[in-house]
PDB file of C-alpha atoms in Angstrom:
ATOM      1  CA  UNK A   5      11.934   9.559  -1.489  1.00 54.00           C
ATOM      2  CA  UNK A   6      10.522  12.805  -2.714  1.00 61.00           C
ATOM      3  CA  UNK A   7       6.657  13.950  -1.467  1.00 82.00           C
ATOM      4  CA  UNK A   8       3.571  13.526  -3.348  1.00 89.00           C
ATOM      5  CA  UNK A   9       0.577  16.285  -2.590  1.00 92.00           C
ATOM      6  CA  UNK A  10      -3.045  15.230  -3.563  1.00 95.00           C
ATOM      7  CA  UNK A  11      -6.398  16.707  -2.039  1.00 96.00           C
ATOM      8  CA  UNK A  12      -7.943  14.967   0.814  1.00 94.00           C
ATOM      9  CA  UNK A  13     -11.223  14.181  -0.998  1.00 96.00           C
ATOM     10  CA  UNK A  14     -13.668  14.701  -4.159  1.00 97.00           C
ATOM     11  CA  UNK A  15     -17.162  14.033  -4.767  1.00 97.00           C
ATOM     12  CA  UNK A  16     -18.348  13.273  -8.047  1.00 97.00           C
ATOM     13  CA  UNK A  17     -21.583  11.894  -9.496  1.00 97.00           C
ATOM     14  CA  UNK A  18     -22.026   8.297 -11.743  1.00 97.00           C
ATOM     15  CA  UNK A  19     -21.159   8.700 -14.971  1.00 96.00           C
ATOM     16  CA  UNK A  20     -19.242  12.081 -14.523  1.00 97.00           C
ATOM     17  CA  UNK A  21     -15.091  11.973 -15.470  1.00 97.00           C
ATOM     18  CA  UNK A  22     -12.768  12.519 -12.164  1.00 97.00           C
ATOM     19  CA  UNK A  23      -9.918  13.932 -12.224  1.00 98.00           C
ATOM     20  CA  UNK A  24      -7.483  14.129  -9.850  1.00 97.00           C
ATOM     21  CA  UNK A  25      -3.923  15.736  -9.413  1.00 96.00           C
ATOM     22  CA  UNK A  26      -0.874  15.130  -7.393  1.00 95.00           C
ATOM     23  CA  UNK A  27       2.197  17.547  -7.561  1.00 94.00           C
ATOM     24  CA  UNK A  28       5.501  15.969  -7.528  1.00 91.00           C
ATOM     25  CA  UNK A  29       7.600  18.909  -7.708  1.00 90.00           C
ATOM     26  CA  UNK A  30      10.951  16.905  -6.274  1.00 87.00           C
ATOM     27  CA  UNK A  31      10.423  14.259  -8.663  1.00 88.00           C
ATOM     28  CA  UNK A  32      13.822  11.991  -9.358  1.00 86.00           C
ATOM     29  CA  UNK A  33      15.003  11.517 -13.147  1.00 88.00           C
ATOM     30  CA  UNK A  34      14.370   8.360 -12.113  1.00 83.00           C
ATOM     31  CA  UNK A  35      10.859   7.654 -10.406  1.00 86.00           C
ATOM     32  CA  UNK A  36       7.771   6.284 -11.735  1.00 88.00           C
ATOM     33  CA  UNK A  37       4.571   7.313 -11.082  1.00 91.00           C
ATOM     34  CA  UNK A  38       2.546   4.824  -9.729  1.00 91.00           C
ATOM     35  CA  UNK A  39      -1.692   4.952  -8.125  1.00 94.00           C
ATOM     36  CA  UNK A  40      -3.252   2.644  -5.750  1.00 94.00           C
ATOM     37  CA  UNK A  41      -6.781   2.299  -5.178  1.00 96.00           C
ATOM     38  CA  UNK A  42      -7.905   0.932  -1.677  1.00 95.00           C
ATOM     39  CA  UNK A  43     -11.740   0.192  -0.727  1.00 94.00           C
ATOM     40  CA  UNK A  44     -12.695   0.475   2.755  1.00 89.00           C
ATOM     41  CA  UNK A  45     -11.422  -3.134   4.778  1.00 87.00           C
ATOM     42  CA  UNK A  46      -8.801  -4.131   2.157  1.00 92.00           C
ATOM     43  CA  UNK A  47      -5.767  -3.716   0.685  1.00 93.00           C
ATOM     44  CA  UNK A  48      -4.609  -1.011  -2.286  1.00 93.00           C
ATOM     45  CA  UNK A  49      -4.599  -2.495  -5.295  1.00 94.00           C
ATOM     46  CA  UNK A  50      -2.294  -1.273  -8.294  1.00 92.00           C
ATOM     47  CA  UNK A  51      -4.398   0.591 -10.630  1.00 94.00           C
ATOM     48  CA  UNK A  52      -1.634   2.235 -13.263  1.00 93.00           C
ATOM     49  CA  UNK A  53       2.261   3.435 -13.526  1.00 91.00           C
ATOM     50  CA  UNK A  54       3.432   6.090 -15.817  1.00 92.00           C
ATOM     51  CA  UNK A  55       7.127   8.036 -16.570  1.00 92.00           C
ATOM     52  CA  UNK A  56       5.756  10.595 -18.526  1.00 91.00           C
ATOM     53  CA  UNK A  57       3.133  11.725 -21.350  1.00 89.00           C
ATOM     54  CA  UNK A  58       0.174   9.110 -21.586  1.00 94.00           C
ATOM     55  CA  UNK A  59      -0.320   5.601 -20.324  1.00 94.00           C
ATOM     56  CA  UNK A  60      -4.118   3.882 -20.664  1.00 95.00           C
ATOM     57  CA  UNK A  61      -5.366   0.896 -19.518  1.00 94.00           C
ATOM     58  CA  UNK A  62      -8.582  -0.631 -19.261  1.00 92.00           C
ATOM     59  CA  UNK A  63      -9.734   1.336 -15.523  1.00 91.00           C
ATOM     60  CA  UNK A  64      -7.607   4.249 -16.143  1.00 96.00           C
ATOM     61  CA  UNK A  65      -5.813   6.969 -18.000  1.00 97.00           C
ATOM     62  CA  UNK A  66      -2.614   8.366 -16.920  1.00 97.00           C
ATOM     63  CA  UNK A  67      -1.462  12.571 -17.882  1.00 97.00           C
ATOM     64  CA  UNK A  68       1.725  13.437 -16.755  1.00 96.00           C
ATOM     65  CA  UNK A  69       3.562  16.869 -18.377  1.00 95.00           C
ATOM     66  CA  UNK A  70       6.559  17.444 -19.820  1.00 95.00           C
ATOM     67  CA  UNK A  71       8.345  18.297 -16.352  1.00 94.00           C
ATOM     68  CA  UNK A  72       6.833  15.540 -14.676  1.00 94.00           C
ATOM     69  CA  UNK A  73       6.337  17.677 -11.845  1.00 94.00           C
ATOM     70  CA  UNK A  74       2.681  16.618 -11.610  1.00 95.00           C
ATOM     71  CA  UNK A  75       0.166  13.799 -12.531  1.00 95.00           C
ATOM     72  CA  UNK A  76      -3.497  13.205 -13.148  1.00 97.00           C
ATOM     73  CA  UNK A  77      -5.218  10.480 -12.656  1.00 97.00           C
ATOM     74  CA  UNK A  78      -8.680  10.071 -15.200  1.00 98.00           C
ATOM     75  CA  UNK A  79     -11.241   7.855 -14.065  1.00 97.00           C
ATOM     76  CA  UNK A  80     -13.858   8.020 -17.033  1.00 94.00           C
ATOM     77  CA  UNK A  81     -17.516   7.592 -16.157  1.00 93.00           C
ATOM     78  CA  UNK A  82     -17.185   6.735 -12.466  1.00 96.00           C
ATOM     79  CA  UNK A  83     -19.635   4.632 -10.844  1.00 96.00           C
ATOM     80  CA  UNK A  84     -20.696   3.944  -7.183  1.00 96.00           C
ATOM     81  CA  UNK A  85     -18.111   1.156  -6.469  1.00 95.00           C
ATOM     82  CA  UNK A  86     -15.334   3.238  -7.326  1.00 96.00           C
ATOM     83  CA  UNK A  87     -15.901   5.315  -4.243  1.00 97.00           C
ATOM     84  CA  UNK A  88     -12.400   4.836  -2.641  1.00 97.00           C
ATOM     85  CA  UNK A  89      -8.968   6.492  -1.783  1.00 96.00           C
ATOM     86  CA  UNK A  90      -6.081   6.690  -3.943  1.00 97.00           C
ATOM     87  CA  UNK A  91      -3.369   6.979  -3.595  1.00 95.00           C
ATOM     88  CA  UNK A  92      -0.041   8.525  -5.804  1.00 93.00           C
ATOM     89  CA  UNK A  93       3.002   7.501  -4.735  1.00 89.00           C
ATOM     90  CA  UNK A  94       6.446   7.862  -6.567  1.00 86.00           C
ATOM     91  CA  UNK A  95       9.279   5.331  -6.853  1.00 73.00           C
ATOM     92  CA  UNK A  96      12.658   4.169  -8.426  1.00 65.00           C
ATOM     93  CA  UNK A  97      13.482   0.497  -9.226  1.00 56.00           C
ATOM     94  CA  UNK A  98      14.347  -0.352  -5.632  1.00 59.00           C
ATOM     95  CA  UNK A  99      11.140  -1.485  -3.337  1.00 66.00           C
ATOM     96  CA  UNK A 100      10.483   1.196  -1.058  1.00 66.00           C
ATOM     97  CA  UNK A 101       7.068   2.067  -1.315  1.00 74.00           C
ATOM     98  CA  UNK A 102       5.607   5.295   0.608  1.00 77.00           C
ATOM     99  CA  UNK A 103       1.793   5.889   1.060  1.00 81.00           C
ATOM    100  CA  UNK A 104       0.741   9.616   1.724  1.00 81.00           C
ATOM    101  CA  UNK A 105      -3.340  10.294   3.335  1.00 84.00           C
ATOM    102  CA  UNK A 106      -4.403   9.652  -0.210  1.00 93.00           C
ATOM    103  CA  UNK A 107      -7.593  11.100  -1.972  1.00 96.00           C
ATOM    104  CA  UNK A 108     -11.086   9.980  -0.777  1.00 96.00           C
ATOM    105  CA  UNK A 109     -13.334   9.946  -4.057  1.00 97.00           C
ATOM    106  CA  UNK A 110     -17.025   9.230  -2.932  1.00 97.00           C
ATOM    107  CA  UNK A 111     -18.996   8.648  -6.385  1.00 97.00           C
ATOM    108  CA  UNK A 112     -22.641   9.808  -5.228  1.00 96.00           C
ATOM    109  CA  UNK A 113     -26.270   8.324  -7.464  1.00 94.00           C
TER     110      UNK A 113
ATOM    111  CA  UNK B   8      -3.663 -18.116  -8.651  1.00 56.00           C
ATOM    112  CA  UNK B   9      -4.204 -17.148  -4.933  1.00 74.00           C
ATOM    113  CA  UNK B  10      -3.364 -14.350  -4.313  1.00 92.00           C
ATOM    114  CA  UNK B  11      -1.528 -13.085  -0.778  1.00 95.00           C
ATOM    115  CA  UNK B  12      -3.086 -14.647   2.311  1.00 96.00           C
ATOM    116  CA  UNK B  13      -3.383 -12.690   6.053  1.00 97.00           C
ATOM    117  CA  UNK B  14      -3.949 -14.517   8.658  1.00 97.00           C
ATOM    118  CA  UNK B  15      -5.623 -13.772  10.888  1.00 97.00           C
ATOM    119  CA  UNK B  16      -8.344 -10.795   9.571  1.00 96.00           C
ATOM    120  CA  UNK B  17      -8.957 -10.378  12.854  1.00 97.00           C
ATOM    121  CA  UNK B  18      -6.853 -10.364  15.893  1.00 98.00           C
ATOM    122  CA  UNK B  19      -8.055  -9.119  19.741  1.00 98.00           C
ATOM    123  CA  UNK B  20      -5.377  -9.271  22.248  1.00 98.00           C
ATOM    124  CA  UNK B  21      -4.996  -8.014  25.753  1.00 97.00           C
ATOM    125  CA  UNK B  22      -2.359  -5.344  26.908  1.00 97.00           C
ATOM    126  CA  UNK B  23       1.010  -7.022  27.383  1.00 97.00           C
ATOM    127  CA  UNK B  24      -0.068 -10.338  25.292  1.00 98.00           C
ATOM    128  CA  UNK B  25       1.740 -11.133  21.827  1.00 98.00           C
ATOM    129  CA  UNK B  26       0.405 -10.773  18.378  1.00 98.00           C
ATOM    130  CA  UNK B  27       1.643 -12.801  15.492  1.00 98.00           C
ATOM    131  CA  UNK B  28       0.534 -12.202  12.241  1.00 98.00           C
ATOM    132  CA  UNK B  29       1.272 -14.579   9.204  1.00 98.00           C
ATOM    133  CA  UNK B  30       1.488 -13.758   5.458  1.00 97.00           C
ATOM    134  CA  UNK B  31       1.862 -16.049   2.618  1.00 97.00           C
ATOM    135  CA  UNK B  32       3.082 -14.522  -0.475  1.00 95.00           C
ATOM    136  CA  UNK B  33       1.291 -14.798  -3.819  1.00 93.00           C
ATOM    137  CA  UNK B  34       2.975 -17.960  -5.669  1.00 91.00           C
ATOM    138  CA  UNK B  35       6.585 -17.253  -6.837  1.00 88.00           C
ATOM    139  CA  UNK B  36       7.060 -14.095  -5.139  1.00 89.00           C
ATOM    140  CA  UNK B  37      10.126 -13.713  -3.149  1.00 88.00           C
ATOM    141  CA  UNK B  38       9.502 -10.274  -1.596  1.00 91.00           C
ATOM    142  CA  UNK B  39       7.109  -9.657   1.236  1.00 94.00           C
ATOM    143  CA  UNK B  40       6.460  -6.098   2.773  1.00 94.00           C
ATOM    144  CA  UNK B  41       4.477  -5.059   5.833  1.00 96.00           C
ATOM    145  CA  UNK B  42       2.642  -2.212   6.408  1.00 95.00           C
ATOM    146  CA  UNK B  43       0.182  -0.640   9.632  1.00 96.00           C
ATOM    147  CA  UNK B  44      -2.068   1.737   9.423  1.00 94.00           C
ATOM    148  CA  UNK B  45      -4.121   3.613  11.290  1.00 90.00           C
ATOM    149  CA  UNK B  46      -8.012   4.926  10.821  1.00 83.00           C
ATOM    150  CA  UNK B  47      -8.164   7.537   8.269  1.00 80.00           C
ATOM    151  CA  UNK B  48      -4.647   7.092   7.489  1.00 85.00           C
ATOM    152  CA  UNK B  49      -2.237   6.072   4.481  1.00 86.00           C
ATOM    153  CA  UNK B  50      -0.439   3.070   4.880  1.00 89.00           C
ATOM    154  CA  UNK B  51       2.744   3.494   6.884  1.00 91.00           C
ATOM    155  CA  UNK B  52       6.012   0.777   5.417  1.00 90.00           C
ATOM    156  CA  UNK B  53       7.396  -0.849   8.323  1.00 94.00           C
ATOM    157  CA  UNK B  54       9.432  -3.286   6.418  1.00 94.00           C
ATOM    158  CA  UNK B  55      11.004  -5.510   3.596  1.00 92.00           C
ATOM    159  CA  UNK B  56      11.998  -9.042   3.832  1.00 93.00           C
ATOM    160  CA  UNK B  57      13.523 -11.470   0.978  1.00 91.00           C
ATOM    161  CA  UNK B  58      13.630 -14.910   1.978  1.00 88.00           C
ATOM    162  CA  UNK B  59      15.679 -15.196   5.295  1.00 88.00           C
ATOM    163  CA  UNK B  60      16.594 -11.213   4.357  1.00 92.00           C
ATOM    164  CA  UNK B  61      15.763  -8.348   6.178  1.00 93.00           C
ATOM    165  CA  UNK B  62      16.541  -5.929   3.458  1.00 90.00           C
ATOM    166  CA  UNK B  63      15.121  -2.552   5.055  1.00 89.00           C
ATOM    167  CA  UNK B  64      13.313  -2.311   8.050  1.00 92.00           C
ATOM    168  CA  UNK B  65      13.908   1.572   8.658  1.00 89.00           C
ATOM    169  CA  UNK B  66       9.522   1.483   9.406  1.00 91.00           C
ATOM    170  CA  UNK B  67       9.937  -0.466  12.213  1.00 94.00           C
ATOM    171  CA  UNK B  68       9.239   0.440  15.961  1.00 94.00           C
ATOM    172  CA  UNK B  69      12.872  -0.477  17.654  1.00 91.00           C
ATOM    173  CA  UNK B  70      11.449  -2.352  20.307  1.00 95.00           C
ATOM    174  CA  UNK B  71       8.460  -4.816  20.381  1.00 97.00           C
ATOM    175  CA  UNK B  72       7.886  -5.586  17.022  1.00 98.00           C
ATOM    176  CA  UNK B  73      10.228  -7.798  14.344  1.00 97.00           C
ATOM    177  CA  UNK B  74       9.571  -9.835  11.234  1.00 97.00           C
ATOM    178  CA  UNK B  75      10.700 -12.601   9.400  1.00 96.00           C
ATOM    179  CA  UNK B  76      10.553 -14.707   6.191  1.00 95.00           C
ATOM    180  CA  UNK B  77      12.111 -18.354   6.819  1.00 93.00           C
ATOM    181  CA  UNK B  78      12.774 -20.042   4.020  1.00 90.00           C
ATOM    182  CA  UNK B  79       9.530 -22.037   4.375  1.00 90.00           C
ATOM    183  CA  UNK B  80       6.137 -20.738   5.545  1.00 92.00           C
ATOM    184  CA  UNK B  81       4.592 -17.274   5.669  1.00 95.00           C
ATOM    185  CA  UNK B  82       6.299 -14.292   6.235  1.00 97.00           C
ATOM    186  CA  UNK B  83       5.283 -13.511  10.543  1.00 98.00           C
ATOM    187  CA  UNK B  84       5.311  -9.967  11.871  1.00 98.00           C
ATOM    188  CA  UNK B  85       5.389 -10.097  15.662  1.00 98.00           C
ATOM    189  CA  UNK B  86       4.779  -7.457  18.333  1.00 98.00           C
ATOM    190  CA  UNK B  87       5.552  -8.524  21.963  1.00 98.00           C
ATOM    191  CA  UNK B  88       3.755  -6.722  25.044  1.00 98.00           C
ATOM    192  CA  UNK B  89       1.020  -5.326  22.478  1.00 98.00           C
ATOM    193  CA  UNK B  90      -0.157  -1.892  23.862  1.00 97.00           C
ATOM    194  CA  UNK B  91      -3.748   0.160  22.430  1.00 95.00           C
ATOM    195  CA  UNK B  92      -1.344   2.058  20.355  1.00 94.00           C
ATOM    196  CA  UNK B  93      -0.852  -1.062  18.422  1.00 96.00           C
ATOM    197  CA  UNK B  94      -4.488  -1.119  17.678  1.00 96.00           C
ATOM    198  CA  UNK B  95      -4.052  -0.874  13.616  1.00 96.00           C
ATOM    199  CA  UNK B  96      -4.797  -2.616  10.472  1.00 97.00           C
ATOM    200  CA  UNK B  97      -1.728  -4.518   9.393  1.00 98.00           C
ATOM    201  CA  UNK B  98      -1.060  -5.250   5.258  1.00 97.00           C
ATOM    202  CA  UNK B  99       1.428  -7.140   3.803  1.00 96.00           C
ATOM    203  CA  UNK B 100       2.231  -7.031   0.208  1.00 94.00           C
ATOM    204  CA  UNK B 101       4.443  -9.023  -1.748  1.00 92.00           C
ATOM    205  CA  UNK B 102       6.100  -8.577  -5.409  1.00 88.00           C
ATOM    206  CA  UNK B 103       8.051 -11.304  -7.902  1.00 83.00           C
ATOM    207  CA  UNK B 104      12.059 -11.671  -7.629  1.00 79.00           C
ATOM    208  CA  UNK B 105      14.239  -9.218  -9.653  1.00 70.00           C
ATOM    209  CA  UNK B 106      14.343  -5.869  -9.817  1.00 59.00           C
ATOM    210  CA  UNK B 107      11.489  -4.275 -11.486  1.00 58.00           C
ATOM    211  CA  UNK B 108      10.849  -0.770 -12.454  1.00 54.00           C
ATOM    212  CA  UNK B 109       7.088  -0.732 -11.620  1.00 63.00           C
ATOM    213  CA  UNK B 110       7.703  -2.520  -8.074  1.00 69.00           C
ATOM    214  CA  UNK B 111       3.578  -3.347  -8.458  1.00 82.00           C
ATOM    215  CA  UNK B 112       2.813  -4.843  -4.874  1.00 88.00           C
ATOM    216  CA  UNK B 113       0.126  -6.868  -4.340  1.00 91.00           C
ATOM    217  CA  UNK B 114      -1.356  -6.877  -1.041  1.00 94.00           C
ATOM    218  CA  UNK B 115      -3.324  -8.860   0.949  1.00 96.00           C
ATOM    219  CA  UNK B 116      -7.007  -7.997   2.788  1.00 95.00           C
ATOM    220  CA  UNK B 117      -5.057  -6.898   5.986  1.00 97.00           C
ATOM    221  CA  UNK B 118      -4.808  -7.921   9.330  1.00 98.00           C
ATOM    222  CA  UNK B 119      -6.886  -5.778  12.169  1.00 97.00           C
ATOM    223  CA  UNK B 120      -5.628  -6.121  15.499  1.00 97.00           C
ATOM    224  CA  UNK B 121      -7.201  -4.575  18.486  1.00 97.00           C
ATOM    225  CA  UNK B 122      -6.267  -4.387  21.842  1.00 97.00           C
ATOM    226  CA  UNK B 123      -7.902  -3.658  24.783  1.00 96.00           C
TER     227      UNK B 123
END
């Protein structure tokens, strides 16, 4: 399964956009892009998927380029309780899923 | 809808006792993962069960530790002659039958095992 790079932490203030990248650059024709947010004591918990261009839902917005060789994960307006890590992972349609260290946001007031 | 159940959060054992952890998977899922991980750490796969199937358990330590997922009851991930370096947090995660392009897990609130 190919490698996903993302920093090892960000601060941000409430109410501020975050942005944050992982490179992909041995992405497979065939692998999604898929974050995971995990609070401190419990499990990740899917937050959005994308293949390519734009996908939106209602915590997050998805960017990834034409060459798919990188993503960005947009969390607009954080607050405090999104302090977390996250996590970008890549996979195909079989089950294998493989965490890397993850980004540790911490939102501060 | 529950969702998936750990049992138990919390588990203290001795050097050289046995841990069994149990996980129920969300109703009509059919595919139960495990995963450890350490302080500070990502979450390391260990394993993938379908019912009575181990389908890929290239995570797994060799010795000590093996899983199952009987046709009835939770899915159990035991380690035999538990030693500190066992000392983790232990998720399981489970997903519906079929094969899915998203693959979106959802996991449980983790087992954390500690041994002294």
């Amino acid at each position: 399964l190919a490698k996903t790079t993302q920093p090892i932490s960000m601060d941000s203030y409430e109410g501020q956009e975050v942005n944050i990248t992982c490179s992909h650059n041995n992405i497979a024709t065939n692998d999604y892009i898929t974050w995971y947010q995990q609070f401190p004591s419990q499990g990740p918990r899917f937050i959005i998927q994308g293949y390519k261009t734009k996908v939106t839902n209602e915590v997050a917005s998805l960017f990834i380029p034409a060459d798919r060789k990188s993503s960005t994960l947009s969390l607009p307006r954080v607050s405090l309780s999104d302090t977390a890590v996250y996590y970008c992972l890549l996979h195909t349609g079989g089950f294998k899923t493989i965490f890397g260290a993850g980004t540790r946001l911490f939102v501060k007031a | 809808n529950a969702g998936v159940m750990q049992n138990p959060r919390h588990l203290v054992r001795r050097r050289g006792q046995e841990a069994r952890l149990r996980c129920s998977p969300m109703k009509g899922h059919s595919h139960v993962y495990w995963y450890r991980q350490l302080p500070e750490e990502g979450l390391k796969f260990m394993v993938y069960l379908q019912k009575e199937n181990i389908i890929d358990e290239s995570g797994m330590p060799k010795e000590r530790f093996s899983a199952e997922f009987p046709k009835e009851g939770p899915s159990i991930l035991r380690i035999q002659q538990v030693v500190r370096g066992d000392s983790a947090a232990y998720f399981c995660a489970s997903s519906p039958p079929g094969v899915l392009t998203n693959n979106e897990q959802f996991f449980g609130p983790g087992t954390r095992l500690t041994v002294l």
